[in-house]
Amino acid sequence: MYEVLKGKDFTDLLKGNVSFVLCIGNTKTAEIPGITVAGANPDLIKFTPPADAELLYYGKCKSIPFPPATPDGKPTPALITYTALRLVKPQLFVVDSGLMIKPKIPYVSINAPVGENIYERDAMSIESVEEAFDYAKIFGREVSKNSDCLMIAESIPAGTTTAGAVLKVLGKEPRVSSSMPENPVEIKMKVIEKAASRVNSEDPLEIIAKVGDPVMIGVLGVALGSEKPVVLAGGTQMAAIANLIKLFEEKFEVNIATTKYIAKDRTADIVGITPEDANVVAVDPLLKNSSKEGLRAYEEGFVKEGVGMGGATLLAYVKGYEDAFLREIEKDYEKIVG
Amino acid sequence: MYEVLKGKDFTDLLKGNVSFVLCIGNTKTAEIPGITVAGANPDLIKFTPPADAELLYYGKCKSIPFPPATPDGKPTPALITYTALRLVKPQLFVVDSGLMIKPKIPYVSINAPVGENIYERDAMSIESVEEAFDYAKIFGREVSKNSDCLMIAESIPAGTTTAGAVLKVLGKEPRVSSSMPENPVEIKMKVIEKAASRVNSEDPLEIIAKVGDPVMIGVLGVALGSEKPVVLAGGTQMAAIANLIKLFEEKFEVNIATTKYIAKDRTADIVGITPEDANVVAVDPLLKNSSKEGLRAYEEGFVKEGVGMGGATLLAYVKGYEDAFLREIEKDYEKIVG
């Protein structure tokens, strides 16, 4: 079950050989108290991206002894992505887009730095952004050679705040989503306003260097390097990146797959912040029907999206797993979360 | 032009979608004076693997201002591989299989350590070998999902010596080749004998940990992880790895593509050191017909093989570039070597 929120239905792209590319990294912006719940406590937040990636390969985490969760125990969206990838078995690559902790898996290095706290200073040097962008483009090109479509996902705590700053700089309303039902809009806006005030450039890489985060470089580079169609799997962050893509290539076909939890988030505006000619699809993982409280919480506005959960669900649906999907998620939930 | 040296002709495997995976690394065994000429001088040897990889992506090196060469100016075999890949455009991935210097490209990390000097001590800890092997297997599996065949290549100075030590441990005559026309057999044998005397195990990963090198882990793992046929592109080192593969999976189909310069090396014995049921093909890049002295030197026994040169040439031939190949190599030679 999915809905075209904007543009055309691109789901046929997923019928062929899809490569799933997950870009993971960190921004020290996540260290601002109250800005993110992508981790059970502040010390664990930096482990969330590598642990998400490990979960996708192994069905369990290795860097931490349990899957990432919010402080009140809502499990990482990587759980749902894991179920989809386990069923569909697409090619999976993970890109180190600026990690604090390296994951215990094979990963692709694009020499991306960890992002600085954009409330305090520039996120990265322009030189390091340019280098990582070049490498990401090469990697995207190579993956796409043997693929019909690239689905690109992300995991970076506080990524909606850096996305908001990019949107603000681009002249869009930074109406971004959150992994919390009570979006900490005030804190985010304070960070976004201050960061955006430092920028006086329309160059996409300079904007990322000033107020973005390293995961944006990975996603942007892989997408622009690809010689095949691309689906961005995510919400607010992918919307921001989609706008940056358009600054490079006006005619680039932007396809975004996200969850209905993002679509119905009233503090956010996925339709409004995506490029005018973007195609946006929202998929319903039907978690409201789950017997597990931790999964039903998604319907109540917790977590909502991340680790390509919406896109992966869409992929599973297109490949014929729609009817079985919730049951399969619950099986994995019992095994992984307990 | 190629010749089946042993077993059956496997070249039809290369007609489909081939992924080219280059595993690069270092062993401190290369620091033994006189053991290798894979670099213009001893300080440059450690740059050879990253520079080879850069050459394949960019047609030029970035970590050093010129392509790797022997002290008397014979150019790296990466040159010939570059020409083949430029023409055929297969998917190319580079695996950091224990590098001293990271290449200026996107690369895959399997967390492999640099290899120690096997004359003095064990190459690596068994724990690090096991971890890197697991990651390499995952990477090989993922690449193979969207591919018809994996061609795996290597670049590691002094790799024939560590290969010789592995062969010795496995009870094979360590008749290994060399990048020099005068193979420094005495030095190599001294190293091989001493290293092999430390081993009392038939476990392939323990043998690598004791007397091998990190590139063996990458090649072995990617090959064993692959769900599609594999072609090992190389000479002595691939022969040693082929024997290790057989210890894991007796029925694994070993296909080796190498150059005729390896086949006609009298100090070596590519047919004798490969597994009994291996398929071995030797390809002639026809460098004897070149107007460039640096290329004709290959026919005289310099360099001979490396960076998958033989396999890449075979790939170019199978894809229809046989007639044009030498001319195209010479064009690249002029551009890259000058």
Coordinates of C-alpha atoms in Angstrom, one line a residue, chain B residues 72-313:
Chain B
D72 CA 65.2 0.7 -14.3
G73 CA 62.0 2.2 -15.5
K74 CA 59.8 -0.7 -16.5
P75 CA 56.2 0.4 -16.0
T76 CA 53.6 -1.2 -13.8
P77 CA 51.3 -3.9 -15.3
A78 CA 48.5 -1.6 -14.1
L79 CA 49.0 0.2 -17.4
I80 CA 47.8 -2.8 -19.4
T81 CA 45.0 -3.4 -17.0
Y82 CA 44.0 0.2 -17.3
T83 CA 43.7 -0.1 -21.1
A84 CA 41.6 -3.2 -20.9
L85 CA 39.2 -1.7 -18.3
R86 CA 39.0 1.6 -20.2
L87 CA 37.9 -0.3 -23.3
V88 CA 35.6 -2.9 -21.6
K89 CA 34.3 -0.7 -18.8
P90 CA 33.5 -3.4 -16.3
Q91 CA 32.4 -2.6 -12.8
L92 CA 35.6 -1.9 -10.8
F93 CA 36.0 -2.1 -7.0
V94 CA 39.2 -1.8 -5.0
V95 CA 39.5 -3.6 -1.7
D96 CA 42.0 -2.3 1.0
S97 CA 43.5 -5.6 1.8
G98 CA 46.0 -4.3 4.3
L99 CA 47.5 -1.1 2.9
M100 CA 50.2 1.1 4.4
I101 CA 48.9 4.1 2.4
K102 CA 45.2 4.6 1.6
P103 CA 44.5 5.3 -2.1
K104 CA 42.9 8.5 -3.3
I105 CA 39.8 6.7 -4.6
P106 CA 36.7 5.1 -3.0
Y107 CA 37.8 1.8 -1.6
V108 CA 36.3 -1.1 0.3
S109 CA 37.6 -1.6 3.8
I110 CA 37.7 -5.2 5.2
N111 CA 39.7 -4.0 8.2
A112 CA 42.8 -6.0 7.1
P113 CA 46.1 -5.3 8.8
V114 CA 49.4 -4.6 7.0
G115 CA 51.4 -7.9 6.8
E116 CA 54.5 -8.3 8.9
N117 CA 57.9 -9.4 7.5
I118 CA 57.4 -13.2 7.4
Y119 CA 61.2 -13.7 7.7
E120 CA 61.0 -12.3 11.2
R121 CA 57.6 -13.1 12.6
D122 CA 54.0 -14.1 11.9
A123 CA 52.3 -12.1 9.2
M124 CA 49.2 -11.2 11.1
S125 CA 47.1 -12.3 14.2
I126 CA 44.6 -15.1 13.5
E127 CA 41.8 -12.9 14.9
S128 CA 42.5 -10.1 12.4
V129 CA 42.7 -12.6 9.5
E130 CA 39.4 -14.2 10.5
E131 CA 37.7 -10.8 10.8
A132 CA 38.9 -9.5 7.4
F133 CA 38.1 -12.9 5.8
D134 CA 34.5 -12.7 7.0
Y135 CA 34.1 -9.1 5.7
A136 CA 35.7 -10.0 2.3
K137 CA 33.3 -12.9 2.0
I138 CA 30.3 -10.6 2.6
F139 CA 31.7 -8.1 0.0
G140 CA 32.2 -10.9 -2.6
R141 CA 28.7 -12.1 -2.0
E142 CA 27.2 -8.7 -2.5
V143 CA 29.1 -7.9 -5.6
S144 CA 28.3 -11.2 -7.2
K145 CA 24.5 -10.7 -6.7
N146 CA 24.5 -8.3 -9.7
S147 CA 27.3 -9.9 -11.7
D148 CA 27.8 -12.9 -14.0
C149 CA 31.4 -13.4 -13.0
L150 CA 34.0 -11.9 -10.6
M151 CA 37.5 -11.3 -11.9
I152 CA 39.8 -10.9 -8.9
A153 CA 43.2 -9.2 -9.1
E154 CA 46.0 -8.2 -6.7
S155 CA 48.8 -5.8 -6.2
I156 CA 51.2 -6.4 -3.3
P157 CA 55.0 -6.0 -3.5
A158 CA 56.9 -9.2 -2.5
G159 CA 53.6 -11.1 -2.9
T160 CA 55.4 -13.9 -4.7
T161 CA 57.5 -14.6 -1.6
T162 CA 54.6 -14.9 0.7
A163 CA 52.9 -17.0 -2.0
G164 CA 56.0 -19.2 -2.0
A165 CA 55.8 -19.7 1.7
V166 CA 52.2 -20.7 1.5
L167 CA 53.0 -23.2 -1.3
K168 CA 55.9 -24.6 0.8
V169 CA 53.6 -25.1 3.8
L170 CA 51.1 -26.9 1.6
G171 CA 53.8 -29.3 0.4
K172 CA 54.2 -27.8 -3.1
E173 CA 57.5 -26.8 -4.6
P174 CA 57.7 -23.1 -4.1
R175 CA 58.6 -22.4 -7.7
V176 CA 57.5 -18.9 -7.8
S177 CA 57.9 -16.1 -10.4
S178 CA 59.3 -12.6 -10.0
S179 CA 59.1 -9.1 -11.4
M180 CA 62.8 -9.4 -12.3
P181 CA 64.2 -11.4 -15.2
E182 CA 66.8 -12.7 -12.7
N183 CA 64.5 -14.1 -10.0
P184 CA 66.2 -13.5 -6.6
V185 CA 65.6 -17.2 -5.8
E186 CA 68.2 -17.5 -3.1
I187 CA 66.9 -14.6 -1.0
K188 CA 63.3 -15.8 -1.5
M189 CA 64.1 -19.4 -0.6
K190 CA 65.8 -18.3 2.6
V191 CA 62.7 -16.3 3.6
I192 CA 60.3 -19.0 2.5
E193 CA 62.2 -21.8 4.4
K194 CA 62.4 -19.9 7.6
A195 CA 58.8 -18.7 7.5
A196 CA 57.4 -22.1 6.6
S197 CA 59.4 -23.7 9.5
R198 CA 57.2 -21.8 11.9
V199 CA 53.9 -23.4 10.7
N200 CA 52.4 -26.6 12.1
S201 CA 48.8 -26.3 10.8
E202 CA 46.7 -27.3 7.8
D203 CA 44.1 -24.6 8.5
P204 CA 44.2 -22.1 5.6
L205 CA 43.6 -19.0 7.7
E206 CA 46.3 -20.0 10.2
I207 CA 48.7 -20.5 7.3
I208 CA 47.9 -17.0 6.0
A209 CA 48.3 -15.6 9.5
K210 CA 51.7 -17.2 9.9
V211 CA 53.4 -16.9 6.5
G212 CA 50.9 -15.2 4.1
D213 CA 50.0 -11.6 3.4
P214 CA 46.7 -9.6 3.8
V215 CA 46.0 -9.6 0.1
M216 CA 45.5 -13.3 0.3
I217 CA 42.6 -12.8 2.7
G218 CA 40.9 -10.3 0.4
V219 CA 41.2 -12.5 -2.7
L220 CA 40.3 -15.7 -0.8
G221 CA 37.3 -14.1 0.9
V222 CA 35.9 -12.4 -2.2
A223 CA 36.3 -15.6 -4.2
L224 CA 34.6 -17.8 -1.5
G225 CA 31.9 -15.3 -0.9
S226 CA 30.9 -15.1 -4.5
E227 CA 27.7 -16.8 -5.6
K228 CA 28.9 -16.6 -9.3
P229 CA 31.9 -18.1 -11.1
V230 CA 35.3 -16.5 -10.3
V231 CA 38.4 -15.9 -12.4
L232 CA 41.6 -15.3 -10.5
A233 CA 43.7 -12.8 -12.5
G234 CA 47.3 -13.3 -11.7
G235 CA 50.3 -15.7 -11.5
T236 CA 52.1 -17.1 -8.6
Q237 CA 50.0 -15.4 -5.9
M238 CA 46.7 -16.6 -7.4
A239 CA 48.2 -20.1 -7.6
A240 CA 48.9 -20.1 -3.9
I241 CA 45.4 -18.7 -3.1
A242 CA 43.8 -21.3 -5.4
N243 CA 45.3 -24.0 -3.2
L244 CA 43.9 -22.3 -0.1
I245 CA 40.5 -22.1 -1.7
K246 CA 40.5 -25.9 -2.3
L247 CA 41.1 -26.4 1.5
F248 CA 37.8 -24.6 2.1
E249 CA 35.8 -26.0 -0.8
E250 CA 37.2 -29.0 -2.6
K251 CA 34.7 -28.6 -5.5
F252 CA 35.3 -24.8 -6.0
E253 CA 36.0 -24.3 -9.7
V254 CA 39.3 -22.5 -9.8
N255 CA 39.9 -20.5 -13.0
I256 CA 43.2 -18.7 -13.3
A257 CA 44.0 -16.2 -16.1
T258 CA 47.6 -15.1 -16.3
T259 CA 50.1 -13.8 -18.9
K260 CA 52.3 -15.9 -21.2
Y261 CA 55.2 -14.2 -19.5
I262 CA 54.4 -16.2 -16.3
A263 CA 53.8 -19.3 -18.4
K264 CA 57.3 -19.2 -19.9
D265 CA 59.1 -18.2 -16.7
R266 CA 61.5 -21.1 -16.2
T267 CA 62.2 -20.4 -12.6
A268 CA 58.5 -20.7 -11.9
D269 CA 56.0 -23.4 -12.6
I270 CA 52.4 -22.1 -12.9
V271 CA 51.1 -25.4 -14.0
G272 CA 52.7 -27.4 -11.3
I273 CA 51.8 -25.1 -8.4
T274 CA 48.1 -24.7 -9.2
P275 CA 45.6 -27.3 -7.9
E276 CA 45.3 -30.4 -10.0
D277 CA 41.8 -29.7 -11.3
A278 CA 42.4 -25.9 -11.8
N279 CA 41.8 -24.3 -15.2
V280 CA 44.7 -22.1 -16.2
V281 CA 44.7 -19.8 -19.3
A282 CA 47.8 -17.8 -20.4
V283 CA 47.1 -14.8 -22.5
D284 CA 49.6 -13.0 -24.8
P285 CA 49.3 -9.2 -24.7
L286 CA 51.6 -9.2 -27.8
L287 CA 53.9 -6.6 -26.1
K288 CA 56.8 -8.1 -28.1
N289 CA 55.4 -6.3 -31.1
S290 CA 55.4 -2.9 -29.3
S291 CA 57.4 0.1 -30.5
K292 CA 57.9 1.0 -26.8
E293 CA 61.0 -0.5 -25.1
G294 CA 59.2 -0.4 -21.7
L295 CA 56.5 -2.7 -23.0
R296 CA 58.8 -5.0 -25.0
A297 CA 60.7 -5.6 -21.7
Y298 CA 57.8 -7.7 -20.5
E299 CA 58.7 -10.3 -23.2
E300 CA 62.2 -10.3 -21.8
G301 CA 61.0 -11.3 -18.4
F302 CA 60.5 -8.0 -16.6
V303 CA 57.4 -7.4 -14.5
K304 CA 55.5 -10.3 -16.2
E305 CA 52.2 -10.0 -14.4
G306 CA 50.3 -8.1 -11.7
V307 CA 47.2 -5.9 -11.1
G308 CA 45.3 -8.6 -13.0
M309 CA 47.0 -7.7 -16.2
G310 CA 46.6 -11.2 -17.8
G311 CA 43.0 -11.5 -16.8
A312 CA 42.2 -8.0 -17.9
T313 CA 43.8 -8.6 -21.3

